[in-house]
XYZ file of N, CA and C in Angstrom:
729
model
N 81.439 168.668 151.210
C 80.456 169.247 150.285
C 81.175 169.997 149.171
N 80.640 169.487 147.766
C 81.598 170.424 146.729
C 80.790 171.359 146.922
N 81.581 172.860 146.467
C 81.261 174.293 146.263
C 80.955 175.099 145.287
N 80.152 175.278 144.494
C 79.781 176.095 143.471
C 78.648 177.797 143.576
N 79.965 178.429 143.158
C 79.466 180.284 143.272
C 78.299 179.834 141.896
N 77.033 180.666 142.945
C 76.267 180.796 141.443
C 75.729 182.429 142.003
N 75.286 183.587 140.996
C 75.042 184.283 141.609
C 75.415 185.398 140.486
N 74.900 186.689 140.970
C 74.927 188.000 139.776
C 76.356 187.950 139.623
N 76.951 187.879 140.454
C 78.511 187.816 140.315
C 79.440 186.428 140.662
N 80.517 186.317 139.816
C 80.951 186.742 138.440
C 80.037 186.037 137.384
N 79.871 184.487 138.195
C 79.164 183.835 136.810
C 77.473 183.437 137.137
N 77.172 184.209 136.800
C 75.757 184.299 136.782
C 74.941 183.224 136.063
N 74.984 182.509 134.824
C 74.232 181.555 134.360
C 74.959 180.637 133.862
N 75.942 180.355 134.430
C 76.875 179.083 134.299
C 76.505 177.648 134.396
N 75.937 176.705 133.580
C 76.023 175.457 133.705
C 76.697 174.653 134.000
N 76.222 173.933 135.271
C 77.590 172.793 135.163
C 77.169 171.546 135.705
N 76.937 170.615 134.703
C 76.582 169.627 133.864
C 77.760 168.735 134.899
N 77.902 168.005 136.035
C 78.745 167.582 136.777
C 77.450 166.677 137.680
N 77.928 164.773 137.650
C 77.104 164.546 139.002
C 77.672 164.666 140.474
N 77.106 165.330 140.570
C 77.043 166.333 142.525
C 76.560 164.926 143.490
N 76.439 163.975 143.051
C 75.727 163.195 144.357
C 76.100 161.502 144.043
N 77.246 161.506 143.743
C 78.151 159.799 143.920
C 78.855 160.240 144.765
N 78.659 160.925 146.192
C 79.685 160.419 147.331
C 78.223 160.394 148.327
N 78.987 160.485 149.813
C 78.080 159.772 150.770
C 76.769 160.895 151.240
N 76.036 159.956 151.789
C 74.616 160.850 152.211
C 75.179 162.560 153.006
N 74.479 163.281 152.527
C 74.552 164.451 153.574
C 73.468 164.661 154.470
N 72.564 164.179 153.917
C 71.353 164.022 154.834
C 70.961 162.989 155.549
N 70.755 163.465 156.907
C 70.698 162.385 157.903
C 68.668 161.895 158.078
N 67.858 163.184 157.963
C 66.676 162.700 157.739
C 65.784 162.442 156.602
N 66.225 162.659 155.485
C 65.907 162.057 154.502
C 66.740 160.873 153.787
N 65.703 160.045 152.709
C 66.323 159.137 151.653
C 65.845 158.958 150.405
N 67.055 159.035 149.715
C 66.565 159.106 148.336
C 65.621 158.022 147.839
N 64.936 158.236 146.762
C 63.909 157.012 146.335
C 64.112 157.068 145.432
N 62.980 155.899 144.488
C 63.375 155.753 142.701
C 62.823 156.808 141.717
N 62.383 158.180 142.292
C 62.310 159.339 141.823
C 62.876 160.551 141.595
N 63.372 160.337 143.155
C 64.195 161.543 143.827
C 65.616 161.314 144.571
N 66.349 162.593 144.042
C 67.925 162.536 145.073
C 67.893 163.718 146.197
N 68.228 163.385 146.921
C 68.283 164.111 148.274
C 69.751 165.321 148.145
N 69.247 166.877 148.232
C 70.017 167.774 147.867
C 69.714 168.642 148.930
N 71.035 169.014 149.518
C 71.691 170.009 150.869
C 71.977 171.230 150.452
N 71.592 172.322 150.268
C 71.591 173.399 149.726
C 71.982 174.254 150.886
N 73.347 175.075 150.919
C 73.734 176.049 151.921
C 73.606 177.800 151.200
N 73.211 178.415 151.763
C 72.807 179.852 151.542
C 73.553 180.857 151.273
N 74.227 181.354 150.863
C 75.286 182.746 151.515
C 75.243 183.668 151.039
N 75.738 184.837 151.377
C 75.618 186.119 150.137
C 77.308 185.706 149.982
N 77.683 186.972 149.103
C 78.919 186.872 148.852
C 79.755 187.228 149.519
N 79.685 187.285 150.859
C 80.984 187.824 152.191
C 80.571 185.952 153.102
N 80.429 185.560 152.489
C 80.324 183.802 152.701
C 79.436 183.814 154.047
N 78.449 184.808 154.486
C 77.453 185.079 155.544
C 76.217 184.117 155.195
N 76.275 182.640 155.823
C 74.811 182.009 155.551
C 73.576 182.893 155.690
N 72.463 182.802 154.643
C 71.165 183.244 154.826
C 70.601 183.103 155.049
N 70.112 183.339 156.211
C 68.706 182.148 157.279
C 67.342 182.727 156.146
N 66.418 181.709 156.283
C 65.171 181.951 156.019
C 64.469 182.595 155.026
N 65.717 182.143 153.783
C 65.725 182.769 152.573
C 65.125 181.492 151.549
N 63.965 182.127 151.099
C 63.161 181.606 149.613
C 63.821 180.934 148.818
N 63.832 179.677 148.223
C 64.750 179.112 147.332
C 63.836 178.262 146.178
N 64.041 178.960 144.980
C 63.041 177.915 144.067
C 63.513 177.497 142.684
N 63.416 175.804 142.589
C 63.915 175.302 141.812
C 62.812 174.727 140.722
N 63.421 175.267 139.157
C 62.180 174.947 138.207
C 63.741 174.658 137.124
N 62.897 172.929 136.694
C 63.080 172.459 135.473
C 63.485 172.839 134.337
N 64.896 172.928 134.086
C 64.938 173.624 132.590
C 64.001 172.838 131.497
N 63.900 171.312 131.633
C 63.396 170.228 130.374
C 61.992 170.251 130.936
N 61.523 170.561 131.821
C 60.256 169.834 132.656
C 59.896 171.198 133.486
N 58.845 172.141 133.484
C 59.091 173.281 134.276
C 57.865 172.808 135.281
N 57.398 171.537 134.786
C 56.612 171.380 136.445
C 57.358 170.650 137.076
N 58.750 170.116 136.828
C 59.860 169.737 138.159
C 59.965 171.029 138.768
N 59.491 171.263 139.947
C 59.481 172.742 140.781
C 59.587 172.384 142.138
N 60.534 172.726 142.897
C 60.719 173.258 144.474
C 60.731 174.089 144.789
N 60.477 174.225 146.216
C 60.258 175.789 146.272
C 60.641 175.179 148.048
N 61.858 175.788 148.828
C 62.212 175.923 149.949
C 62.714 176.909 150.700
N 62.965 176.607 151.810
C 62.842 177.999 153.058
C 64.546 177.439 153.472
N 65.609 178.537 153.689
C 66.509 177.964 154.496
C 66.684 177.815 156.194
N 67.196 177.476 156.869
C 66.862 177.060 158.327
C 67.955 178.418 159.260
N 67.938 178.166 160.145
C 68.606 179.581 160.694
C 69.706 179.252 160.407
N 71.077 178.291 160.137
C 71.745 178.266 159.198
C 72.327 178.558 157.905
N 71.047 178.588 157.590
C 71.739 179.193 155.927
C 70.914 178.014 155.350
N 70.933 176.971 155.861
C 70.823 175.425 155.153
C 69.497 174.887 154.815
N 69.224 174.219 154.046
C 68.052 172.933 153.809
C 68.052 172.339 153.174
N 67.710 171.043 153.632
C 67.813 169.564 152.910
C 66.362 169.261 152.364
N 66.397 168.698 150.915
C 64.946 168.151 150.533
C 64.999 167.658 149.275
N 63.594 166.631 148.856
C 63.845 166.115 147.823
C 63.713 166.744 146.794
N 64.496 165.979 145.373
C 64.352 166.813 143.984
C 64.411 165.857 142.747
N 63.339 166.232 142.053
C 63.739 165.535 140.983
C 64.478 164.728 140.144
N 64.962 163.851 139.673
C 66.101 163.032 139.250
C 65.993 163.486 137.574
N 66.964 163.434 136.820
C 66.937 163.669 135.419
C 66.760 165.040 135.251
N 67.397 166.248 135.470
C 66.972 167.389 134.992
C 67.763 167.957 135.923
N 67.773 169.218 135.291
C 68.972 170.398 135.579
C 67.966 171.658 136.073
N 68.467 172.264 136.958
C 67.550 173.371 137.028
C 67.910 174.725 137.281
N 66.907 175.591 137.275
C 67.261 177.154 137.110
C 66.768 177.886 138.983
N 67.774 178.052 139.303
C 67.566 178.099 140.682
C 66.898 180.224 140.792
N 66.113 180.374 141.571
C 65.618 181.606 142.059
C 65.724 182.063 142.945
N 66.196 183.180 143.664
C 66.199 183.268 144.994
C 65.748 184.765 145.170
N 64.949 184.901 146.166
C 64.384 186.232 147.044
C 65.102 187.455 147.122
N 64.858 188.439 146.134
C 65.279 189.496 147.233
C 64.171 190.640 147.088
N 64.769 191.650 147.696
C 63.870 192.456 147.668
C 63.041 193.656 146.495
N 63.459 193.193 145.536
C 63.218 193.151 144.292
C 62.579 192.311 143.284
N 62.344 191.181 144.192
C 61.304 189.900 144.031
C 62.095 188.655 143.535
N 61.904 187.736 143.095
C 62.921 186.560 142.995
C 63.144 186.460 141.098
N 64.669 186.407 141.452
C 65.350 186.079 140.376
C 66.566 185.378 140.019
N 66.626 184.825 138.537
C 67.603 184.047 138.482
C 68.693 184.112 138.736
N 69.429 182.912 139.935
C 70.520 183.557 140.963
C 71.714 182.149 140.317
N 71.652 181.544 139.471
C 72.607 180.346 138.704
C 71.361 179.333 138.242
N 72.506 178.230 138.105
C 71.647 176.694 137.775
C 72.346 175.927 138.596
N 71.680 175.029 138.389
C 72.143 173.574 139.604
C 72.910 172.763 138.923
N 73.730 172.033 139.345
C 74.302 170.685 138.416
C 73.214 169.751 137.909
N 73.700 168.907 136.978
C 72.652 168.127 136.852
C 72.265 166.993 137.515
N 71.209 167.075 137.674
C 70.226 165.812 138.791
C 70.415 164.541 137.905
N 71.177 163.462 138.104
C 71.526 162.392 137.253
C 70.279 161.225 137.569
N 70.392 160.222 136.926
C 69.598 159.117 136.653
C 69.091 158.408 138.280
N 70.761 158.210 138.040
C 71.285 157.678 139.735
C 71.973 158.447 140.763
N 71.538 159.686 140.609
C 71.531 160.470 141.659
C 71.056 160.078 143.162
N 72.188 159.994 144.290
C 71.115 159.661 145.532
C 71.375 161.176 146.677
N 72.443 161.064 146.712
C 72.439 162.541 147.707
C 73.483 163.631 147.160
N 73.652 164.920 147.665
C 74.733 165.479 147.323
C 75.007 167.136 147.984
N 75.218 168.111 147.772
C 75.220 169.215 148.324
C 76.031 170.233 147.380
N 75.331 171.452 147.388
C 75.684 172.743 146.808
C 75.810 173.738 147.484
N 76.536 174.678 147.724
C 76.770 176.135 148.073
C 75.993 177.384 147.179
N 75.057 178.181 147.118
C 73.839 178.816 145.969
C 74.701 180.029 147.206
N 75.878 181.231 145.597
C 76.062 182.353 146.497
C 74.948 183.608 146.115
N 74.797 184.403 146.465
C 73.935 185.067 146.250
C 74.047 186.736 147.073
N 73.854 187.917 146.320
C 74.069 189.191 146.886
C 73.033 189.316 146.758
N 71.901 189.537 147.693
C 70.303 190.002 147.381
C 70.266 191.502 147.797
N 71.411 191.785 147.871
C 71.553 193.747 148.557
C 71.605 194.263 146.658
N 72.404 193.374 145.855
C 72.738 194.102 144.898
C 72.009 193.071 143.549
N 71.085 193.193 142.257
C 70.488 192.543 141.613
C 70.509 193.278 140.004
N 70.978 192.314 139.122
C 71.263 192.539 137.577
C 69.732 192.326 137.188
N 69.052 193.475 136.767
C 67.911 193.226 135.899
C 67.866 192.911 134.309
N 68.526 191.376 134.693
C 68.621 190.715 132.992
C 67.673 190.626 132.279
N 67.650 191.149 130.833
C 66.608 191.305 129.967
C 66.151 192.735 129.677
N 66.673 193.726 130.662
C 66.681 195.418 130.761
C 67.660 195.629 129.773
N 67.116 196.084 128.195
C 67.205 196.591 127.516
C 67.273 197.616 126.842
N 68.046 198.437 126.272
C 67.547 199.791 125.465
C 68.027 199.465 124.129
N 67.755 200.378 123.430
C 67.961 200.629 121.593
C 69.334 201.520 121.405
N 69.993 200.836 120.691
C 71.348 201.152 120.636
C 71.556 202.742 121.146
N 72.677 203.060 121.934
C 73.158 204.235 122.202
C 72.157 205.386 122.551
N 70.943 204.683 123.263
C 69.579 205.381 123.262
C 69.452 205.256 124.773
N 68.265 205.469 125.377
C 67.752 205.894 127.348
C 66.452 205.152 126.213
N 66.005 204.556 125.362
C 64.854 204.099 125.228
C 64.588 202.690 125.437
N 63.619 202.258 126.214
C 63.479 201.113 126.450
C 63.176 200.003 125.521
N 63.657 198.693 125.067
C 63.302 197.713 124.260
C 61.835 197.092 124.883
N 60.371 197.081 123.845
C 59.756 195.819 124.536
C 59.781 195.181 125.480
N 60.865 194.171 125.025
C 61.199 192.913 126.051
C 61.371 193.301 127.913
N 61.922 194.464 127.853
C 62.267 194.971 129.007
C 61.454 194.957 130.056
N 59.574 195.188 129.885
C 58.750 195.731 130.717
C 58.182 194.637 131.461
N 58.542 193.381 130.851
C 58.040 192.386 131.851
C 58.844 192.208 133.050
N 59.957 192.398 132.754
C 61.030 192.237 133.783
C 61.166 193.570 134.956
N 60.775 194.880 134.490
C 60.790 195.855 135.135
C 59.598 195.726 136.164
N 58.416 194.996 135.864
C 57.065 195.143 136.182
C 57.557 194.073 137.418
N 58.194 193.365 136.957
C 58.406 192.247 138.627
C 59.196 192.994 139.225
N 60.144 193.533 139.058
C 61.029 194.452 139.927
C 60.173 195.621 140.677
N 59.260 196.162 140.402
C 58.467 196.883 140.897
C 57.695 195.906 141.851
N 57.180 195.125 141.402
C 56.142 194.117 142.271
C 56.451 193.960 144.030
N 57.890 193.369 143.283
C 59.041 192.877 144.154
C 59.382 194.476 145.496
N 59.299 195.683 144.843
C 59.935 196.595 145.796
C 58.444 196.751 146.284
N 57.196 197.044 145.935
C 56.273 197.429 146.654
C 56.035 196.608 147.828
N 56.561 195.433 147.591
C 56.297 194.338 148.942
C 57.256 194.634 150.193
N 57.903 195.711 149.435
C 58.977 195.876 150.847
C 59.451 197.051 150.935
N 58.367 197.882 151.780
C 58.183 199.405 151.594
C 59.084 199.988 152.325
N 59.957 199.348 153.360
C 60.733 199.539 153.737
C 62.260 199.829 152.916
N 62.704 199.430 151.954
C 63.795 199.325 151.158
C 64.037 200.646 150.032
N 64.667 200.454 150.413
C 65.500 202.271 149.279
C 66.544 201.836 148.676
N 66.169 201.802 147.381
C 66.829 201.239 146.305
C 67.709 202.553 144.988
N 68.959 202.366 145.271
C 70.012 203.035 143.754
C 70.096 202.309 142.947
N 69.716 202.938 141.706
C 69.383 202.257 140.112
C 70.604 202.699 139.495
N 71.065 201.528 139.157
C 72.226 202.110 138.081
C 73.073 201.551 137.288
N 73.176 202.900 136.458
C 73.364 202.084 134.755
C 74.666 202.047 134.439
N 75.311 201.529 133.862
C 76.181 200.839 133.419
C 76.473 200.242 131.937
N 77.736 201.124 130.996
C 77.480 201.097 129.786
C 78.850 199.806 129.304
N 79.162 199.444 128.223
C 80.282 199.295 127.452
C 81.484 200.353 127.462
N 82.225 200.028 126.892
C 83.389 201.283 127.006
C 83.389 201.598 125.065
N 82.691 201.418 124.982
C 82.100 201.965 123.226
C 81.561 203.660 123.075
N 81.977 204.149 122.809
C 81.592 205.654 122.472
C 82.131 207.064 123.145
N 83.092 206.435 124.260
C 84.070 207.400 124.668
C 82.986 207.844 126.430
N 84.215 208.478 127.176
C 83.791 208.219 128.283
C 82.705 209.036 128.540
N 82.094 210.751 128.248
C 81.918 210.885 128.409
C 80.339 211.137 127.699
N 80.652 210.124 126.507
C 78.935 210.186 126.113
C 78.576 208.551 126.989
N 79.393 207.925 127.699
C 79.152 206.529 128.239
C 78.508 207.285 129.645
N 78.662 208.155 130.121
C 78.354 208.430 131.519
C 77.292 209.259 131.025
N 76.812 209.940 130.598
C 75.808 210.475 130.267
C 74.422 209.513 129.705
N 75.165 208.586 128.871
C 74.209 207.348 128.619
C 73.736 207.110 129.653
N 74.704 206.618 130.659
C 74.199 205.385 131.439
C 73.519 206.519 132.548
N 74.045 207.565 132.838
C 72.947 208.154 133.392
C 71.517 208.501 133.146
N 70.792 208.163 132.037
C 69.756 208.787 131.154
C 69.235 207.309 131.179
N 69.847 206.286 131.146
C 69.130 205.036 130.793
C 68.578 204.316 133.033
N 69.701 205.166 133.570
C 69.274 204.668 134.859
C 67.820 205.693 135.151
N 67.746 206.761 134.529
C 66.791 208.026 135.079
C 65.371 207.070 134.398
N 65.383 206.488 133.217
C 64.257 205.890 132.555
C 63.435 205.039 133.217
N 64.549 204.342 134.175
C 64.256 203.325 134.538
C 63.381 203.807 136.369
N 64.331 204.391 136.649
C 63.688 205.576 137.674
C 62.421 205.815 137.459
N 61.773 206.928 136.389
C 60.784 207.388 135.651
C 59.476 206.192 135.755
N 59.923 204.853 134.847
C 59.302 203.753 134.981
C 58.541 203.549 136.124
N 59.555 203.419 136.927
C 59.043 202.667 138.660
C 58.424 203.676 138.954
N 58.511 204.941 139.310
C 57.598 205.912 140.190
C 56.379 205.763 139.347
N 56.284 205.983 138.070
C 54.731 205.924 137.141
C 54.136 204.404 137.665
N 54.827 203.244 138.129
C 54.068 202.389 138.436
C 54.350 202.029 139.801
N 54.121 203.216 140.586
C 53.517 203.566 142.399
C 54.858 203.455 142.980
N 56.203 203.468 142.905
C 57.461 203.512 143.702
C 57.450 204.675 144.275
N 57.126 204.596 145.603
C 57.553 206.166 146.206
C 59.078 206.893 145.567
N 58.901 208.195 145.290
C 59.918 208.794 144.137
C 61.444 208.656 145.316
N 60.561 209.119 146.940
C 61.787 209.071 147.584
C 62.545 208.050 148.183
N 62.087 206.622 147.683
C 62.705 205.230 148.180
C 63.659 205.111 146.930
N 63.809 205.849 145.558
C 64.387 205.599 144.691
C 65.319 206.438 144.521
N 66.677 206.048 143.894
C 67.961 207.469 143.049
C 68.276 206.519 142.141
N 68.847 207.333 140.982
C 69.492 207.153 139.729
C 70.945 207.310 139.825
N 71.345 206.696 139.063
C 73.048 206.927 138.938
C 73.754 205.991 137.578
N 74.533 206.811 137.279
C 74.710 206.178 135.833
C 76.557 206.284 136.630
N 77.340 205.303 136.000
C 78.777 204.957 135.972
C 79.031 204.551 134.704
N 78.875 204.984 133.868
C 79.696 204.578 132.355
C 79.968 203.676 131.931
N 81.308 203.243 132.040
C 81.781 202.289 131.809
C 82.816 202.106 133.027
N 82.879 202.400 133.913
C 84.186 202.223 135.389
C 83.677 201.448 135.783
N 82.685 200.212 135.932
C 82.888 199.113 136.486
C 82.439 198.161 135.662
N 83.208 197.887 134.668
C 83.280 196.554 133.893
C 82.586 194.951 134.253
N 81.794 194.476 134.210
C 81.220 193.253 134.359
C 82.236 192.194 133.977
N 83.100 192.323 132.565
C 83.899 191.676 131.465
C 84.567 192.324 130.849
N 85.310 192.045 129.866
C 86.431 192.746 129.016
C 85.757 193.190 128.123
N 86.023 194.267 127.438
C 85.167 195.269 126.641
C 86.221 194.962 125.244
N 86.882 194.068 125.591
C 87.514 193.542 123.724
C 86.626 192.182 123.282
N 85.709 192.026 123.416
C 84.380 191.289 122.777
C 83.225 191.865 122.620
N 82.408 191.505 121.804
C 81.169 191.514 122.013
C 80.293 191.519 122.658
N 80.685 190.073 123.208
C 79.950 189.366 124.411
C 80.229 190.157 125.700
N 81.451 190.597 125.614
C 82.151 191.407 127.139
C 81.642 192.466 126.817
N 81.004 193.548 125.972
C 80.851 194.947 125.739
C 78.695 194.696 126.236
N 78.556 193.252 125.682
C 76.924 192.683 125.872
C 76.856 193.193 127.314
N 77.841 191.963 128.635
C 77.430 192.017 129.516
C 77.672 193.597 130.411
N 78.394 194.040 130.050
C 78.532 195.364 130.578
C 77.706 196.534 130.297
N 76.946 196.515 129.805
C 75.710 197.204 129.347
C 74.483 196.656 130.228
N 74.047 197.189 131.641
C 73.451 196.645 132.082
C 72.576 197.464 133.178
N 71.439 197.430 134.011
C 70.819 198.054 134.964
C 70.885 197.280 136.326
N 71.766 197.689 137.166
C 71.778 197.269 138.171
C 70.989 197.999 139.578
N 70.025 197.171 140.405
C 69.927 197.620 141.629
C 70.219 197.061 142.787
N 70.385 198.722 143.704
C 71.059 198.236 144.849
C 70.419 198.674 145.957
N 70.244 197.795 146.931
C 69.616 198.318 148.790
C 70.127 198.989 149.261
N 69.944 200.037 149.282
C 71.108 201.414 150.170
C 70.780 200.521 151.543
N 71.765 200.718 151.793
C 72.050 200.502 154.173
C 71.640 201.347 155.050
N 71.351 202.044 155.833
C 70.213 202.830 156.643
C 71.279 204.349 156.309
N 73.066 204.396 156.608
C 73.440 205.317 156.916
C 73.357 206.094 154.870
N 73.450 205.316 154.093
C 73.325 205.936 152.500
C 72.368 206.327 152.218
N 70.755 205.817 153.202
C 69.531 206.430 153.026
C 70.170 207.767 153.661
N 70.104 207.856 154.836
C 70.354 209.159 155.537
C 70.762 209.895 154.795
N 71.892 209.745 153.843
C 73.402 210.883 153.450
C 72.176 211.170 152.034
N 71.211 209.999 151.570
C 70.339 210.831 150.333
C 69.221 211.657 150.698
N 68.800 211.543 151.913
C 67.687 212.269 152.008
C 68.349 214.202 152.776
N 69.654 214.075 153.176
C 70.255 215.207 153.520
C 69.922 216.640 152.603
């Protein structure tokens, strides 16, 4: 089975335009037809731990009613049919609700079988499209649709205690970067409790610029490092916050 990391980390929306399915069947109970190629999808987070019984949904970049939507098996694994001709934008579950976790290779003409590895950290999730106004804690527009599923996503799982946190460029010196990114994680904080997040399932935390996404000698590298990340505290980090 070839292997491809897709996932918040490192390469998150990487295309790769490669046919995945000119070698032999992987699937023993299905067969491809003159519609569909038969695709083996294995689960993992990023400590290479298969994910049993994890949500998997595939929508059409050219065609968005080419759509799957599957369950993995206590393995990690599941086999099923998919579309032929089209590339897709894969989604996966977490507790923050489902979001874009890579893309698939492309589903060729003559596609018949093939298999992918979809990695995935659902403890830790990049809320892409979380925006502010230059060197500001103010939110862009665009931002609130994306915040509003992230909320959706935590109310369904009242169980989960989530650290918000922001994360700047290395543009403006360190210590207006940590103050930023602290003020832009508190907003975001602010946000969620006004739309029903218990205040005490949530913390803020801003890191500046000390954990780099990319190189901060581009644009593009200063883009992706400017970002709102959340994370599932583990039972003993709930404890040490509620102390």
């Amino acid at each position: 089975m070839k292997r491809f990391r897709f996932g918040v980390l490192p390469v998150f929306s990487a295309v790769l335009c490669v046919n995945l399915f000119s070698f032999p069947a992987l699937a023993r109970d299905l067969l491809p037809n003159k519609t569909h190629a038969v695709l083996t999808v294995t689960f993992t987070n990023d400590q290479d731990v298969p994910q049993a019984h994890k949500k998997l949904t595939f929508v059409g970049q050219n065609d968005p009613n080419k759509r799957v939507t599957v369950t993995t098996d206590a393995e990690g694994e599941v086999t099923f049919h998919i579309p032929r001709e089209e590339t897709y934008t894969i989604y996966c579950e977490s507790v923050t609700g489902p979001f874009d976790c890579g893309t698939s290779p492309y589903v060729s003409p003559t596609a018949s079988t093939g298999g992918i590895t979809v990695v995935f950290d659902d403890t830790r999730v990049e809320l892409k499209g979380v925006n502010f106004k230059a060197g500001s804690a103010e939110l862009e527009p665009e931002s609130i649709e994306i915040l509003d599923k992230a909320v959706a996503g935590i109310l369904k799982n009242p169980l989960a205690h989530i650290e918000i946190q922001g994360h700047t460029s290395s543009e403006g010196g360190d210590a207006f970067n940590q103050t930023l990114s602290e003020q832009r994680a508190y907003t975001v904080f602010l946000y969620m409790t006004e739309k029903g997040v218990d205040r005490g399932r949530l913390s803020a935390s801003g890191y500046g610029s000390s954990q780099p996404r990319a190189s901060n000698a581009t644009e593009e590298g200063r883009r992706k490092n400017r970002r709102i990340e959340l994370r599932v505290l583990n039972e003993d980090e709930v404890q040490v916050e509620h102390k």
